[in-house]
Amino acid sequence: MLDVTVIEDAAAAAVSLDPMRAQLLAELAVGPASATMLAGRVGLPRQKVNYHLKALERHGLVELAGERRKGNVTERLMRATAASYVISPLALAAVQPDPDRFRDQLSARWLLAVAARLVRDVGTLITGATKARKRLATYALDGEVRFGSAADRAAFVEELTRGVGALIAKYHDEHAEGGRDHRIVVALHPTVKPGTVEPGGTGPAISAAAPTPVEESS
């Protein structure tokens, strides 16, 4: 089971967001189970659970973990393919955010558009690397800082901009033979207070990723 996987297909996204199917994914992230076992947990007839499992399996969200014999019946034991799922903006390709449409470094909505592109691009890279059975070189830094004043925050942003800009100028070589372009995203936003977002429980989270203070993808 993967720690996290990206859903890029619109139909798969729709399947994952169905409340009952999301509940089944949560159960199957804990461990393999049959339709009969799940029926007792979620309060649905086995046939209904089977119907939902088949939809999830068609879109690669669950997979066969094994089989067990129970009386005269062979039960299929299913498991979630990941502990968590992130829905890529590609699932809504026609209306996905485009950060190049406008650039405003102080706009929260532009930050969201940049973060959405980050999810889309890294998801695409993960998909490609998985198919090619290659490692994907990425880096992320996640941290928190408490500013004493708005002036301190502004000074931090100015210093951060200068520092990152200097690093980019130092290492960027547009004429490097065999070189590869990398995108770097630096984001700063207020920390969400505990309790503002409801906890997701024990199963897989299905979400769009929020921006972290520093993210880099290759």
GROMACS .gro file of C-alpha atoms in nm:
model
  218
    1MET     CA    1   0.000   0.000   0.000
    2LEU     CA    2   0.128   0.343  -0.094
    3ASP     CA    3   0.139   0.621   0.166
    4VAL     CA    4  -0.033   0.863  -0.073
    5THR     CA    5  -0.147   0.849  -0.435
    6VAL     CA    6  -0.281   1.109  -0.676
    7ILE     CA    7  -0.620   1.078  -0.845
    8GLU     CA    8  -0.602   1.241  -1.189
    9ASP     CA    9  -0.913   1.093  -1.351
   10ALA     CA   10  -1.245   1.278  -1.307
   11ALA     CA   11  -1.448   0.957  -1.280
   12ALA     CA   12  -1.213   0.815  -1.016
   13ALA     CA   13  -1.238   1.142  -0.823
   14ALA     CA   14  -1.617   1.125  -0.829
   15VAL     CA   15  -1.610   0.766  -0.705
   16SER     CA   16  -1.373   0.851  -0.419
   17LEU     CA   17  -1.586   1.144  -0.302
   18ASP     CA   18  -1.902   0.938  -0.260
   19PRO     CA   19  -1.949   0.931   0.122
   20MET     CA   20  -2.009   0.555   0.145
   21ARG     CA   21  -1.721   0.470  -0.086
   22ALA     CA   22  -1.494   0.704   0.107
   23GLN     CA   23  -1.597   0.520   0.425
   24LEU     CA   24  -1.514   0.186   0.263
   25LEU     CA   25  -1.175   0.324   0.158
   26ALA     CA   26  -1.116   0.427   0.519
   27GLU     CA   27  -1.197   0.076   0.641
   28LEU     CA   28  -0.976  -0.086   0.378
   29ALA     CA   29  -0.684   0.145   0.460
   30VAL     CA   30  -0.677  -0.013   0.807
   31GLY     CA   31  -0.654  -0.364   0.665
   32PRO     CA   32  -0.796  -0.611   0.411
   33ALA     CA   33  -1.162  -0.704   0.445
   34SER     CA   34  -1.435  -0.886   0.252
   35ALA     CA   35  -1.771  -0.745   0.148
   36THR     CA   36  -1.933  -0.945   0.429
   37MET     CA   37  -1.694  -0.804   0.689
   38LEU     CA   38  -1.746  -0.451   0.562
   39ALA     CA   39  -2.124  -0.486   0.551
   40GLY     CA   40  -2.138  -0.523   0.929
   41ARG     CA   41  -1.915  -0.222   0.983
   42VAL     CA   42  -2.091   0.024   0.754
   43GLY     CA   43  -2.449  -0.101   0.797
   44LEU     CA   44  -2.519  -0.198   0.436
   45PRO     CA   45  -2.623  -0.529   0.276
   46ARG     CA   46  -2.331  -0.732   0.139
   47GLN     CA   47  -2.461  -0.692  -0.218
   48LYS     CA   48  -2.456  -0.312  -0.185
   49VAL     CA   49  -2.103  -0.322  -0.046
   50ASN     CA   50  -1.996  -0.543  -0.336
   51TYR     CA   51  -2.142  -0.290  -0.580
   52HIS     CA   52  -1.938  -0.008  -0.423
   53LEU     CA   53  -1.622  -0.220  -0.407
   54LYS     CA   54  -1.644  -0.302  -0.776
   55ALA     CA   55  -1.668   0.070  -0.859
   56LEU     CA   56  -1.364   0.143  -0.643
   57GLU     CA   57  -1.171  -0.147  -0.798
   58ARG     CA   58  -1.250  -0.034  -1.153
   59HIS     CA   59  -1.076   0.295  -1.082
   60GLY     CA   60  -0.775   0.143  -0.905
   61LEU     CA   61  -0.866   0.270  -0.559
   62VAL     CA   62  -0.888  -0.080  -0.407
   63GLU     CA   63  -0.724  -0.407  -0.507
   64LEU     CA   64  -0.741  -0.775  -0.430
   65ALA     CA   65  -0.535  -0.865  -0.124
   66GLY     CA   66  -0.625  -1.234  -0.116
   67GLU     CA   67  -0.909  -1.483  -0.084
   68ARG     CA   68  -1.050  -1.692   0.197
   69ARG     CA   69  -1.286  -1.986   0.206
   70LYS     CA   70  -1.596  -1.948   0.420
   71GLY     CA   71  -1.824  -2.252   0.397
   72ASN     CA   72  -1.908  -2.305   0.033
   73VAL     CA   73  -1.818  -1.948  -0.060
   74THR     CA   74  -1.481  -1.799  -0.152
   75GLU     CA   75  -1.460  -1.441  -0.028
   76ARG     CA   76  -1.241  -1.180  -0.189
   77LEU     CA   77  -1.037  -0.976   0.058
   78MET     CA   78  -0.988  -0.621  -0.068
   79ARG     CA   79  -0.753  -0.348   0.047
   80ALA     CA   80  -0.707   0.021  -0.033
   81THR     CA   81  -0.425   0.095  -0.276
   82ALA     CA   82  -0.312   0.390  -0.062
   83ALA     CA   83  -0.347   0.525   0.290
   84SER     CA   84  -0.428   0.871   0.154
   85TYR     CA   85  -0.552   1.014  -0.174
   86VAL     CA   86  -0.501   1.359  -0.325
   87ILE     CA   87  -0.724   1.475  -0.609
   88SER     CA   88  -0.523   1.649  -0.881
   89PRO     CA   89  -0.657   1.959  -1.058
   90LEU     CA   90  -0.634   1.741  -1.372
   91ALA     CA   91  -0.956   1.578  -1.252
   92LEU     CA   92  -1.120   1.915  -1.334
   93ALA     CA   93  -0.893   1.996  -1.627
   94ALA     CA   94  -1.130   2.243  -1.796
   95VAL     CA   95  -1.151   2.464  -1.486
   96GLN     CA   96  -0.820   2.400  -1.313
   97PRO     CA   97  -0.644   2.711  -1.173
   98ASP     CA   98  -0.385   2.878  -1.394
   99PRO     CA   99  -0.132   3.079  -1.189
  100ASP     CA  100   0.004   3.234  -1.510
  101ARG     CA  101  -0.329   3.410  -1.566
  102PHE     CA  102  -0.233   3.669  -1.308
  103ARG     CA  103   0.059   3.705  -1.070
  104ASP     CA  104   0.009   3.866  -0.732
  105GLN     CA  105   0.252   3.748  -0.466
  106LEU     CA  106   0.030   3.889  -0.191
  107SER     CA  107  -0.289   3.720  -0.313
  108ALA     CA  108  -0.410   3.415  -0.121
  109ARG     CA  109  -0.601   3.299  -0.430
  110TRP     CA  110  -0.288   3.317  -0.644
  111LEU     CA  111  -0.108   3.114  -0.375
  112LEU     CA  112  -0.387   2.857  -0.400
  113ALA     CA  113  -0.348   2.845  -0.780
  114VAL     CA  114   0.027   2.790  -0.742
  115ALA     CA  115  -0.034   2.515  -0.485
  116ALA     CA  116  -0.285   2.349  -0.719
  117ARG     CA  117  -0.026   2.350  -0.998
  118LEU     CA  118   0.222   2.195  -0.754
  119VAL     CA  119  -0.022   1.912  -0.680
  120ARG     CA  120  -0.091   1.864  -1.051
  121ASP     CA  121   0.274   1.864  -1.160
  122VAL     CA  122   0.406   1.645  -0.880
  123GLY     CA  123   0.115   1.405  -0.931
  124THR     CA  124   0.201   1.380  -1.301
  125LEU     CA  125   0.568   1.323  -1.217
  126ILE     CA  126   0.480   1.050  -0.966
  127THR     CA  127   0.260   0.878  -1.224
  128GLY     CA  128   0.535   0.888  -1.484
  129ALA     CA  129   0.808   0.775  -1.244
  130THR     CA  130   0.592   0.486  -1.122
  131LYS     CA  131   0.530   0.365  -1.478
  132ALA     CA  132   0.899   0.394  -1.561
  133ARG     CA  133   0.994   0.235  -1.228
  134LYS     CA  134   1.230   0.522  -1.158
  135ARG     CA  135   1.299   0.729  -0.851
  136LEU     CA  136   1.168   1.084  -0.847
  137ALA     CA  137   1.405   1.343  -0.698
  138THR     CA  138   1.208   1.599  -0.494
  139TYR     CA  139   1.257   1.807  -0.181
  140ALA     CA  140   1.019   1.975   0.062
  141LEU     CA  141   1.074   2.188   0.370
  142ASP     CA  142   0.787   2.243   0.612
  143GLY     CA  143   0.817   2.472   0.912
  144GLU     CA  144   0.652   2.741   1.120
  145VAL     CA  145   0.760   3.087   1.229
  146ARG     CA  146   0.589   3.326   1.473
  147PHE     CA  147   0.626   3.694   1.382
  148GLY     CA  148   0.619   3.957   1.650
  149SER     CA  149   0.465   4.215   1.417
  150ALA     CA  150   0.345   4.278   1.063
  151ALA     CA  151   0.670   4.469   1.006
  152ASP     CA  152   0.873   4.160   1.103
  153ARG     CA  153   0.669   3.952   0.860
  154ALA     CA  154   0.730   4.201   0.578
  155ALA     CA  155   1.103   4.206   0.655
  156PHE     CA  156   1.111   3.825   0.655
  157VAL     CA  157   0.940   3.811   0.316
  158GLU     CA  158   1.184   4.065   0.172
  159GLU     CA  159   1.488   3.878   0.307
  160LEU     CA  160   1.348   3.543   0.191
  161THR     CA  161   1.286   3.681  -0.157
  162ARG     CA  162   1.640   3.816  -0.181
  163GLY     CA  163   1.794   3.495  -0.048
  164VAL     CA  164   1.604   3.258  -0.274
  165GLY     CA  165   1.653   3.490  -0.571
  166ALA     CA  166   2.030   3.491  -0.508
  167LEU     CA  167   2.038   3.110  -0.491
  168ILE     CA  168   1.844   3.081  -0.817
  169ALA     CA  169   2.080   3.327  -0.988
  170LYS     CA  170   2.382   3.138  -0.853
  171TYR     CA  171   2.281   2.790  -0.970
  172HIS     CA  172   2.065   2.858  -1.277
  173ASP     CA  173   2.244   2.761  -1.599
  174GLU     CA  174   2.016   2.780  -1.900
  175HIS     CA  175   2.292   2.654  -2.128
  176ALA     CA  176   2.382   2.344  -1.923
  177GLU     CA  177   2.405   2.040  -2.149
  178GLY     CA  178   2.191   1.761  -2.011
  179GLY     CA  179   2.052   1.990  -1.743
  180ARG     CA  180   1.692   1.969  -1.625
  181ASP     CA  181   1.461   2.254  -1.530
  182HIS     CA  182   1.321   2.252  -1.177
  183ARG     CA  183   1.037   2.456  -1.033
  184ILE     CA  184   1.070   2.601  -0.685
  185VAL     CA  185   0.770   2.731  -0.492
  186VAL     CA  186   0.804   2.926  -0.169
  187ALA     CA  187   0.482   2.994   0.020
  188LEU     CA  188   0.400   3.171   0.343
  189HIS     CA  189   0.055   3.168   0.501
  190PRO     CA  190  -0.098   3.186   0.851
  191THR     CA  191  -0.108   2.853   1.032
  192VAL     CA  192  -0.457   2.704   1.051
  193LYS     CA  193  -0.567   2.691   1.416
  194PRO     CA  194  -0.629   2.347   1.570
  195GLY     CA  195  -0.997   2.255   1.552
  196THR     CA  196  -1.062   2.470   1.245
  197VAL     CA  197  -1.042   2.166   1.020
  198GLU     CA  198  -1.224   1.853   1.131
  199PRO     CA  199  -0.995   1.554   1.187
  200GLY     CA  200  -1.015   1.294   0.913
  201GLY     CA  201  -1.039   0.984   1.132
  202THR     CA  202  -0.835   0.666   1.087
  203GLY     CA  203  -0.887   0.607   0.716
  204PRO     CA  204  -0.740   0.757   0.404
  205ALA     CA  205  -0.765   1.130   0.357
  206ILE     CA  206  -0.906   1.240   0.023
  207SER     CA  207  -0.811   1.599  -0.040
  208ALA     CA  208  -0.629   1.861  -0.236
  209ALA     CA  209  -0.296   1.943  -0.075
  210ALA     CA  210  -0.245   2.277   0.097
  211PRO     CA  211   0.072   2.478   0.030
  212THR     CA  212   0.365   2.430   0.265
  213PRO     CA  213   0.622   2.700   0.342
  214VAL     CA  214   0.874   2.559   0.094
  215GLU     CA  215   0.812   2.298  -0.174
  216GLU     CA  216   1.033   2.194  -0.466
  217SER     CA  217   0.962   1.936  -0.733
  218SER     CA  218   1.162   1.794  -1.021
   0.00000   0.00000   0.00000
